[in-house]
Short mmCIF file of C-alpha atoms and ligand atoms in Angstrom, two decimals:
data_model
loop_
_atom_site.label_atom_id
_atom_site.label_comp_id
_atom_site.label_asym_id
_atom_site.label_seq_id
_atom_site.Cartn_x
_atom_site.Cartn_y
_atom_site.Cartn_z
CA UNK A 1 -10.61 16.48 5.83
CA UNK A 2 -13.18 18.82 7.47
CA UNK A 3 -14.58 19.45 3.99
CA UNK A 4 -15.49 15.81 3.37
CA UNK A 5 -18.74 14.55 4.91
CA UNK A 6 -20.81 11.42 4.48
CA UNK A 7 -24.47 11.52 3.44
CA UNK A 8 -27.18 8.95 2.63
CA UNK A 9 -27.82 8.85 -1.12
CA UNK A 10 -31.53 9.47 -0.50
CA UNK A 11 -30.59 12.89 0.99
CA UNK A 12 -28.45 14.04 -1.94
CA UNK A 13 -29.55 17.27 -3.63
CA UNK A 14 -28.71 19.05 -6.87
CA UNK A 15 -25.55 21.16 -6.48
CA UNK A 16 -23.80 18.78 -4.10
CA UNK A 17 -20.34 17.54 -5.08
CA UNK A 18 -19.67 13.84 -4.64
CA UNK A 19 -16.04 13.53 -3.55
CA UNK A 20 -13.59 11.12 -5.15
CA UNK A 21 -12.78 10.10 -1.56
CA UNK A 22 -16.05 8.10 -1.60
CA UNK A 23 -15.05 4.47 -1.03
CA UNK A 24 -15.34 2.21 -4.03
CA UNK A 25 -18.09 -0.36 -4.12
CA UNK A 26 -17.63 -3.83 -2.75
CA UNK A 27 -18.05 -5.46 -6.17
CA UNK A 28 -15.01 -3.56 -7.40
CA UNK A 29 -16.94 -1.00 -9.44
CA UNK A 30 -15.85 2.60 -9.21
CA UNK A 31 -17.40 5.17 -6.93
CA UNK A 32 -19.42 8.01 -8.44
CA UNK A 33 -17.91 11.52 -8.29
CA UNK A 34 -18.53 15.12 -9.34
CA UNK A 35 -21.49 17.52 -9.22
CA UNK A 36 -25.03 16.24 -8.94
CA UNK A 37 -26.70 18.09 -11.81
CA UNK A 38 -29.71 15.86 -12.50
CA UNK A 39 -32.20 13.95 -10.37
CA UNK A 40 -31.59 10.93 -12.61
CA UNK A 41 -28.02 10.72 -11.24
CA UNK A 42 -29.41 10.23 -7.74
CA UNK A 43 -31.95 7.69 -9.03
CA UNK A 44 -29.13 5.78 -10.75
CA UNK A 45 -27.12 5.63 -7.51
CA UNK A 46 -30.17 4.30 -5.65
CA UNK A 47 -30.83 1.74 -8.43
CA UNK A 48 -27.20 0.56 -8.14
CA UNK A 49 -27.82 -0.14 -4.45
CA UNK A 50 -25.44 2.58 -3.20
CA UNK A 51 -26.57 3.72 0.24
CA UNK A 52 -24.09 6.42 1.07
CA UNK A 53 -21.50 8.70 -0.57
CA UNK A 54 -19.02 11.34 0.61
CA UNK A 55 -19.59 14.96 -0.40
CA UNK A 56 -17.06 17.79 -0.56
CA UNK A 57 -18.72 20.82 1.07
CA UNK A 58 -16.02 23.24 -0.19
CA UNK A 59 -16.85 22.36 -3.79
CA UNK A 60 -20.63 21.98 -3.52
CA UNK A 61 -23.63 22.37 -1.23
CA UNK A 62 -23.85 20.93 2.27
CA UNK A 63 -26.97 19.60 3.98
CA UNK A 64 -28.16 19.10 7.56
CA UNK A 65 -28.11 15.35 6.89
CA UNK A 66 -24.35 15.18 6.24
CA UNK A 67 -22.11 13.78 8.96
CA UNK A 68 -18.40 14.52 9.53
CA UNK A 69 -16.08 11.63 8.71
CA UNK A 70 -14.46 9.73 11.52
CA UNK A 71 -10.77 9.43 10.94
CA UNK A 72 -9.96 6.27 9.01
CA UNK A 73 -6.92 5.80 11.20
CA UNK A 74 -9.29 4.39 13.84
CA UNK A 75 -9.22 1.18 11.80
CA UNK A 76 -5.44 0.91 12.23
CA UNK A 77 -5.16 1.84 15.91
CA UNK A 78 -2.85 -0.78 17.46
CA UNK A 79 -4.53 -3.17 19.89
CA UNK A 80 -1.17 -4.52 21.08
CA UNK A 81 2.17 -2.79 21.71
CA UNK A 82 4.75 -3.07 18.93
CA UNK A 83 7.24 -5.02 21.06
CA UNK A 84 4.55 -7.57 21.89
CA UNK A 85 3.36 -8.08 18.31
CA UNK A 86 6.86 -8.07 16.87
CA UNK A 87 7.65 -11.77 17.58
CA UNK A 88 4.28 -12.93 16.34
CA UNK A 89 4.63 -10.85 13.18
CA UNK A 90 8.12 -12.29 12.64
CA UNK A 91 6.73 -15.82 12.69
CA UNK A 92 3.93 -14.78 10.27
CA UNK A 93 6.55 -13.25 7.95
CA UNK A 94 8.75 -16.36 8.13
CA UNK A 95 5.76 -18.58 7.43
CA UNK A 96 4.95 -16.31 4.47
CA UNK A 97 8.50 -16.69 3.16
CA UNK A 98 8.42 -20.45 3.24
CA UNK A 99 4.85 -20.75 1.90
CA UNK A 100 5.23 -18.25 -0.95
CA UNK A 101 8.67 -19.55 -1.97
CA UNK A 102 7.17 -23.08 -1.99
CA UNK A 103 4.35 -21.89 -4.23
CA UNK A 104 6.75 -20.13 -6.60
CA UNK A 105 8.84 -23.32 -6.81
CA UNK A 106 5.80 -25.59 -7.29
CA UNK A 107 4.23 -23.42 -9.98
CA UNK A 108 7.54 -23.38 -11.83
CA UNK A 109 7.35 -27.18 -11.83
CA UNK A 110 3.83 -27.02 -13.27
CA UNK A 111 1.93 -27.80 -10.06
CA UNK A 112 -1.34 -26.07 -9.16
CA UNK A 113 -1.57 -23.44 -6.44
CA UNK A 114 -3.17 -24.53 -3.19
CA UNK A 115 -5.38 -21.45 -2.79
CA UNK A 116 -6.52 -22.57 0.65
CA UNK A 117 -2.96 -22.27 1.96
CA UNK A 118 -2.68 -18.74 0.56
CA UNK A 119 -6.00 -17.86 2.20
CA UNK A 120 -4.72 -19.11 5.57
CA UNK A 121 -1.65 -16.90 5.15
CA UNK A 122 -3.90 -13.93 4.29
CA UNK A 123 -5.76 -14.55 7.57
CA UNK A 124 -2.49 -14.61 9.52
CA UNK A 125 -1.39 -11.35 7.91
CA UNK A 126 -4.74 -9.70 8.63
CA UNK A 127 -4.62 -10.87 12.24
CA UNK A 128 -1.21 -9.28 12.74
CA UNK A 129 -2.31 -6.05 10.99
CA UNK A 130 -5.30 -5.85 13.33
CA UNK A 131 -3.02 -6.28 16.37
CA UNK A 132 -0.47 -3.70 15.24
CA UNK A 133 0.19 -2.83 11.57
CA UNK A 134 3.65 -1.42 12.39
CA UNK A 135 5.08 -4.85 13.22
CA UNK A 136 4.67 -6.31 9.72
CA UNK A 137 5.52 -2.95 8.12
CA UNK A 138 8.92 -2.97 9.87
CA UNK A 139 9.55 -6.53 8.72
CA UNK A 140 8.56 -5.78 5.15
CA UNK A 141 11.24 -3.07 5.02
CA UNK A 142 13.98 -5.61 5.82
CA UNK A 143 14.80 -6.96 2.39
CA UNK A 144 17.34 -9.21 0.80
CA UNK A 145 18.47 -7.80 -2.54
CA UNK A 146 18.17 -11.13 -4.36
CA UNK A 147 14.74 -12.12 -3.05
CA UNK A 148 12.73 -9.51 -4.87
CA UNK A 149 9.87 -11.60 -6.25
CA UNK A 150 9.31 -13.43 -2.97
CA UNK A 151 9.46 -10.36 -0.75
CA UNK A 152 7.53 -8.17 -3.17
CA UNK A 153 4.68 -10.73 -3.28
CA UNK A 154 4.49 -10.84 0.52
CA UNK A 155 4.84 -7.08 0.97
CA UNK A 156 2.14 -6.26 -1.56
CA UNK A 157 -0.09 -8.60 0.49
CA UNK A 158 0.83 -6.90 3.77
CA UNK A 159 0.41 -3.35 2.45
CA UNK A 160 -2.85 -4.28 0.72
CA UNK A 161 -4.13 -5.55 4.08
CA UNK A 162 -3.15 -2.33 5.84
CA UNK A 163 -4.51 -0.02 3.14
CA UNK A 164 -7.88 -1.72 2.72
CA UNK A 165 -8.28 -1.96 6.50
CA UNK A 166 -7.61 1.79 6.59
CA UNK A 167 -10.26 2.30 3.90
CA UNK A 168 -12.75 0.56 6.17
CA UNK A 169 -13.38 -2.42 3.85
CA UNK A 170 -15.28 -5.39 5.26
CA UNK A 171 -13.20 -8.25 6.67
CA UNK A 172 -14.13 -10.71 3.93
CA UNK A 173 -13.17 -8.30 1.15
CA UNK A 174 -9.87 -7.43 2.88
CA UNK A 175 -9.19 -11.19 3.10
CA UNK A 176 -9.85 -11.66 -0.63
CA UNK A 177 -7.75 -8.65 -1.61
CA UNK A 178 -4.78 -9.80 0.47
CA UNK A 179 -5.04 -13.29 -1.06
CA UNK A 180 -5.04 -11.77 -4.54
CA UNK A 181 -2.17 -9.43 -3.71
CA UNK A 182 0.01 -12.33 -2.51
CA UNK A 183 -0.47 -13.93 -5.94
CA UNK A 184 -0.45 -10.84 -8.17
CA UNK A 185 2.97 -11.54 -9.74
CA UNK A 186 2.78 -15.35 -9.82
CA UNK A 187 3.19 -15.28 -13.63
CA UNK A 188 6.79 -14.08 -13.18
CA UNK A 189 7.84 -17.66 -12.46
CA UNK A 190 7.47 -18.28 -16.20
CA UNK A 191 9.65 -15.33 -17.21
CA UNK A 192 13.21 -16.51 -17.85
CA UNK A 193 15.54 -15.86 -14.90
CA UNK A 194 18.03 -13.78 -16.92
CA UNK A 195 15.24 -11.35 -17.90
CA UNK A 196 13.56 -11.24 -14.48
CA UNK A 197 16.82 -10.45 -12.68
CA UNK A 198 18.67 -8.49 -15.35
CA UNK A 199 20.64 -5.76 -13.61
CA UNK A 200 19.94 -3.07 -16.17
CA UNK A 201 17.66 -1.94 -18.96
CA UNK A 202 15.69 -4.64 -20.76
CA UNK A 203 15.87 -4.88 -24.55
CA UNK A 204 12.65 -4.54 -26.55
CA UNK A 205 12.14 -8.31 -26.78
CA UNK A 206 13.02 -8.82 -23.13
CA UNK A 207 10.51 -6.16 -22.07
CA UNK A 208 7.82 -7.80 -24.22
CA UNK A 209 8.50 -11.09 -22.42
CA UNK A 210 8.54 -9.40 -19.00
CA UNK A 211 5.11 -7.86 -19.66
CA UNK A 212 3.74 -11.31 -20.42
CA UNK A 213 3.93 -12.18 -16.71
CA UNK A 214 0.41 -10.82 -16.32
CA UNK A 215 -1.04 -13.20 -18.91
CA UNK A 216 1.04 -16.09 -17.56
CA UNK A 217 -0.31 -15.29 -14.10
CA UNK A 218 -3.93 -15.33 -15.30
CA UNK A 219 -3.35 -18.69 -17.02
CA UNK A 220 -1.84 -20.18 -13.86
CA UNK A 221 -4.60 -18.81 -11.63
CA UNK A 222 -7.44 -19.93 -13.89
CA UNK A 223 -6.22 -23.51 -13.51
CA UNK A 224 -6.15 -23.25 -9.72
CA UNK A 225 -9.34 -24.47 -8.00
CA UNK A 226 -10.93 -21.93 -5.65
CA UNK A 227 -9.42 -18.80 -7.18
CA UNK A 228 -11.76 -15.80 -6.85
CA UNK A 229 -12.64 -13.02 -9.30
CA UNK A 230 -10.91 -10.59 -6.94
CA UNK A 231 -7.59 -12.45 -7.29
CA UNK A 232 -8.00 -12.65 -11.07
CA UNK A 233 -8.73 -8.91 -11.25
CA UNK A 234 -5.69 -8.02 -9.14
CA UNK A 235 -3.41 -10.17 -11.26
CA UNK A 236 -4.87 -9.04 -14.58
CA UNK A 237 -5.15 -5.31 -13.83
CA UNK A 238 -2.18 -4.38 -11.62
CA UNK A 239 -0.15 -2.99 -14.56
CA UNK A 240 -3.06 -1.31 -16.34
CA UNK A 241 -3.00 2.49 -16.04
CA UNK A 242 -5.93 4.94 -16.07
CA UNK A 243 -4.65 6.79 -19.17
CA UNK A 244 -4.47 3.56 -21.16
CA UNK A 245 -0.66 3.37 -21.08
CA UNK A 246 -0.53 0.14 -19.07
CA UNK A 247 -0.38 -3.52 -20.06
CA UNK A 248 -1.22 -6.18 -21.10
CA UNK A 249 -4.29 -4.67 -22.79
CA UNK A 250 -3.96 -0.91 -22.32
CA UNK A 251 -7.42 -0.60 -20.76
CA UNK A 252 -8.82 2.87 -20.09
CA UNK A 253 -10.09 4.01 -16.71
CA UNK A 254 -13.67 2.97 -17.36
CA UNK A 255 -12.48 -0.63 -17.55
CA UNK A 256 -10.17 -0.72 -14.53
CA UNK A 257 -12.09 -1.61 -11.39
CA UNK A 258 -11.16 -0.64 -7.86
CA UNK A 259 -9.28 -3.89 -7.20
CA UNK A 260 -6.95 -3.12 -10.10
CA UNK A 261 -6.51 0.49 -8.95
CA UNK A 262 -5.66 -0.59 -5.40
CA UNK A 263 -3.23 -3.23 -6.65
CA UNK A 264 -1.47 -0.74 -8.94
CA UNK A 265 -0.86 1.67 -6.06
CA UNK A 266 0.40 -0.94 -3.61
CA UNK A 267 2.55 -2.62 -6.28
CA UNK A 268 4.17 0.67 -7.36
CA UNK A 269 4.85 1.74 -3.76
CA UNK A 270 6.58 -1.50 -2.85
CA UNK A 271 8.56 -1.58 -6.10
CA UNK A 272 9.78 2.02 -5.60
CA UNK A 273 10.90 1.43 -2.02
CA UNK A 274 12.56 -1.96 -2.65
CA UNK A 275 16.32 -2.42 -2.68
CA UNK A 276 17.30 -4.23 -5.87
CA UNK A 277 20.56 -5.84 -6.91
CA UNK A 278 21.45 -2.76 -8.96
CA UNK A 279 20.07 0.09 -6.83
CA UNK A 280 18.87 1.06 -3.37
CA UNK A 281 15.15 1.74 -3.01
CA UNK A 282 13.71 5.21 -2.60
CA UNK A 283 12.93 6.42 0.93
CA UNK A 284 9.17 5.89 1.59
CA UNK A 285 8.28 9.60 1.70
CA UNK A 286 10.11 10.08 -1.60
CA UNK A 287 8.18 7.19 -3.16
CA UNK A 288 4.86 8.71 -2.01
CA UNK A 289 5.80 12.09 -3.54
CA UNK A 290 6.70 10.40 -6.81
CA UNK A 291 3.39 8.54 -6.83
CA UNK A 292 1.53 11.80 -6.36
CA UNK A 293 3.35 13.21 -9.38
CA UNK A 294 2.19 10.40 -11.62
CA UNK A 295 -1.38 10.19 -10.35
CA UNK A 296 -2.69 12.36 -13.18
CA UNK A 297 -2.36 9.79 -15.88
CA UNK A 298 -1.55 6.52 -14.21
CA UNK A 299 -2.91 6.01 -10.73
CA UNK A 300 -6.23 6.85 -9.09
CA UNK A 301 -5.67 10.25 -7.45
CA UNK A 302 -8.34 9.88 -4.75
CA UNK A 303 -6.93 6.50 -3.73
CA UNK A 304 -3.31 7.74 -3.81
CA UNK A 305 -4.30 10.59 -1.46
CA UNK A 306 -5.86 8.07 0.90
CA UNK A 307 -2.81 5.82 0.61
CA UNK A 308 -0.52 8.69 1.62
CA UNK A 309 -2.68 9.38 4.67
CA UNK A 310 -2.68 5.67 5.51
CA UNK A 311 1.12 5.46 5.33
CA UNK A 312 1.25 8.59 7.53
CA UNK A 313 3.47 11.68 7.34
CA UNK A 314 6.57 9.66 8.26
CA UNK A 315 6.00 6.09 7.05
CA UNK A 316 7.59 3.21 8.97
CA UNK A 317 11.29 2.81 7.96
CA UNK A 318 11.68 6.53 7.11
CA UNK A 319 15.00 8.05 8.24
CA UNK A 320 14.31 11.35 10.02
CA UNK A 321 16.41 14.12 11.51
CA UNK A 322 15.67 15.13 15.10
CA UNK A 323 16.32 18.62 16.48
CA UNK A 324 19.18 17.28 18.64
CA UNK A 325 21.33 16.36 15.60
CA UNK A 326 20.39 12.71 15.66
CA UNK A 327 19.21 10.54 12.78
CA UNK A 328 16.45 8.10 13.71
CA UNK A 329 14.36 5.45 11.95
CA UNK A 330 10.56 5.52 12.26
CA UNK A 331 9.49 2.20 13.76
CA UNK A 332 5.85 2.96 14.54
CA UNK A 333 3.37 5.46 13.10
CA UNK A 334 1.26 7.45 15.49
CA UNK A 335 -2.18 7.53 13.88
CA UNK A 336 -3.57 10.26 16.11
CA UNK A 337 -0.42 12.43 16.14
CA UNK A 338 1.18 11.68 12.74
CA UNK A 339 4.08 14.14 13.31
CA UNK A 340 5.11 12.31 16.47
CA UNK A 341 5.84 8.67 15.60
CA UNK A 342 8.00 6.33 17.66
CA UNK A 343 11.57 6.42 16.37
CA UNK A 344 14.81 4.54 16.96
CA UNK A 345 17.79 6.91 17.22
CA UNK A 346 20.86 5.46 15.52
CA UNK A 347 23.30 8.11 14.32
CA UNK A 348 24.94 11.32 15.49
CA UNK A 349 24.73 13.69 12.52
CA UNK A 350 27.17 16.29 13.87
CA UNK A 351 29.93 13.84 14.76
CA UNK A 352 28.95 11.46 11.93
CA UNK A 353 29.06 8.21 13.85
CA UNK A 354 26.60 5.54 14.99
CA UNK A 355 25.36 5.53 18.57
CA UNK A 356 23.73 2.92 20.76
CA UNK A 357 20.16 2.87 19.47
CA UNK A 358 17.30 4.01 21.66
CA UNK A 359 13.52 3.91 21.04
CA UNK A 360 11.70 7.16 21.67
CA UNK A 361 7.95 7.81 21.53
CA UNK A 362 7.97 11.42 20.31
CA UNK A 363 4.37 11.91 21.47
CA UNK A 364 5.29 11.23 25.09
CA UNK A 365 4.92 14.37 27.26
CA UNK A 366 8.34 13.68 28.77
CA UNK A 367 10.10 13.85 25.39
CA UNK A 368 11.29 17.20 24.07
CA UNK A 369 12.87 16.15 20.76
CA UNK A 370 10.97 16.64 17.55
CA UNK A 371 11.42 15.77 13.89
CA UNK A 372 12.76 18.59 11.73
CA UNK A 373 12.87 16.74 8.41
CA UNK A 374 13.49 13.52 6.52
CA UNK A 375 16.91 12.26 5.42
CA UNK A 376 17.94 10.12 2.48
CA UNK A 377 19.80 7.08 3.91
CA UNK A 378 21.84 6.94 0.67
CA UNK A 379 23.48 10.28 1.59
CA UNK A 380 24.86 8.78 4.81
CA UNK A 381 25.36 5.23 3.59
CA UNK A 382 22.93 4.06 6.27
CA UNK A 383 21.17 0.70 5.75
CA UNK A 384 17.84 1.35 7.46
CA UNK A 385 16.92 -2.35 7.39
CA UNK A 386 19.76 -3.07 9.85
CA UNK A 387 17.90 -1.06 12.48
CA UNK A 388 14.36 -2.41 12.16
FE1 FE2 B 401 3.62 -7.31 -11.90
#
């Protein structure tokens, strides 16, 4: 990241390269990027009210006015130890379960959503993320196979909170984005149960009905007093793709704002890592690699790169191999030393049996073990969620 620097728009010059790492604008419109070739481009940025952009000094010119970026991970530095936040996060997650399942049930019965309740939940989630993002991340990896819609709705909210905090978004916008993320799939309550939970490939007609959940969701939300444009955008855009291959409209990238791009990334990540009735989810690092592969046409590459950095080298719930032949689960990312997270050892790989688990902070000077790679829990029949 040494190549990316921030600079006031008024100090931009021809020949500079505006990086696609520049944060998106608070109104959801997309950041500028590419070479500055004309003075009018700078004037347009000023007219739009943009004060600052990021430039890539490997691709274009630098200037004495540019400033190195502070690491975004500062925004996620835990204020409270994981053990301390864990109980509080567990009560937030339980509250989320009962609130969101109540909303899903009520909406199915034709009742309106109490947006204020969802906003209170978003505040609780954001409070826990501020204390220690690892606590809710651990909980979101403990899934019941038959609770997909409920857990997916909560987890997309949690991960949205963590990601947008990492991106340095203002508190109020983070709050609105988490609220929207919690409701992004609300339209699925109108999709018949046998289609929603079909353990296999959907037929053409079934897939058409499944895709309608976006439109159903918008209809439900529009009737709910107090719903914001951010929530509507997240619901309406989370399945649109930059190359126009998404649904329900097939919008192209010029019509997908940053809220939709963020929601698509968080939604895909949680869906890939989720255990379903008919298959086990992908390991987190595997899901991130897959997302990088599809960024070209589908997802916003700059944002996916930031998302990968936010989730860290070894995301929470990753199964890793230590150099003493032990398998361990990552329970807490280390944002300053990403290769040295805190792990819970669970399994002896040489003798192939479980051992009494032990938490180890790999960054501690007293610890000599280190990670030598990631493991796929499916190869060892290990249920990671049992150890979080
Ligand atoms: Fe969806």
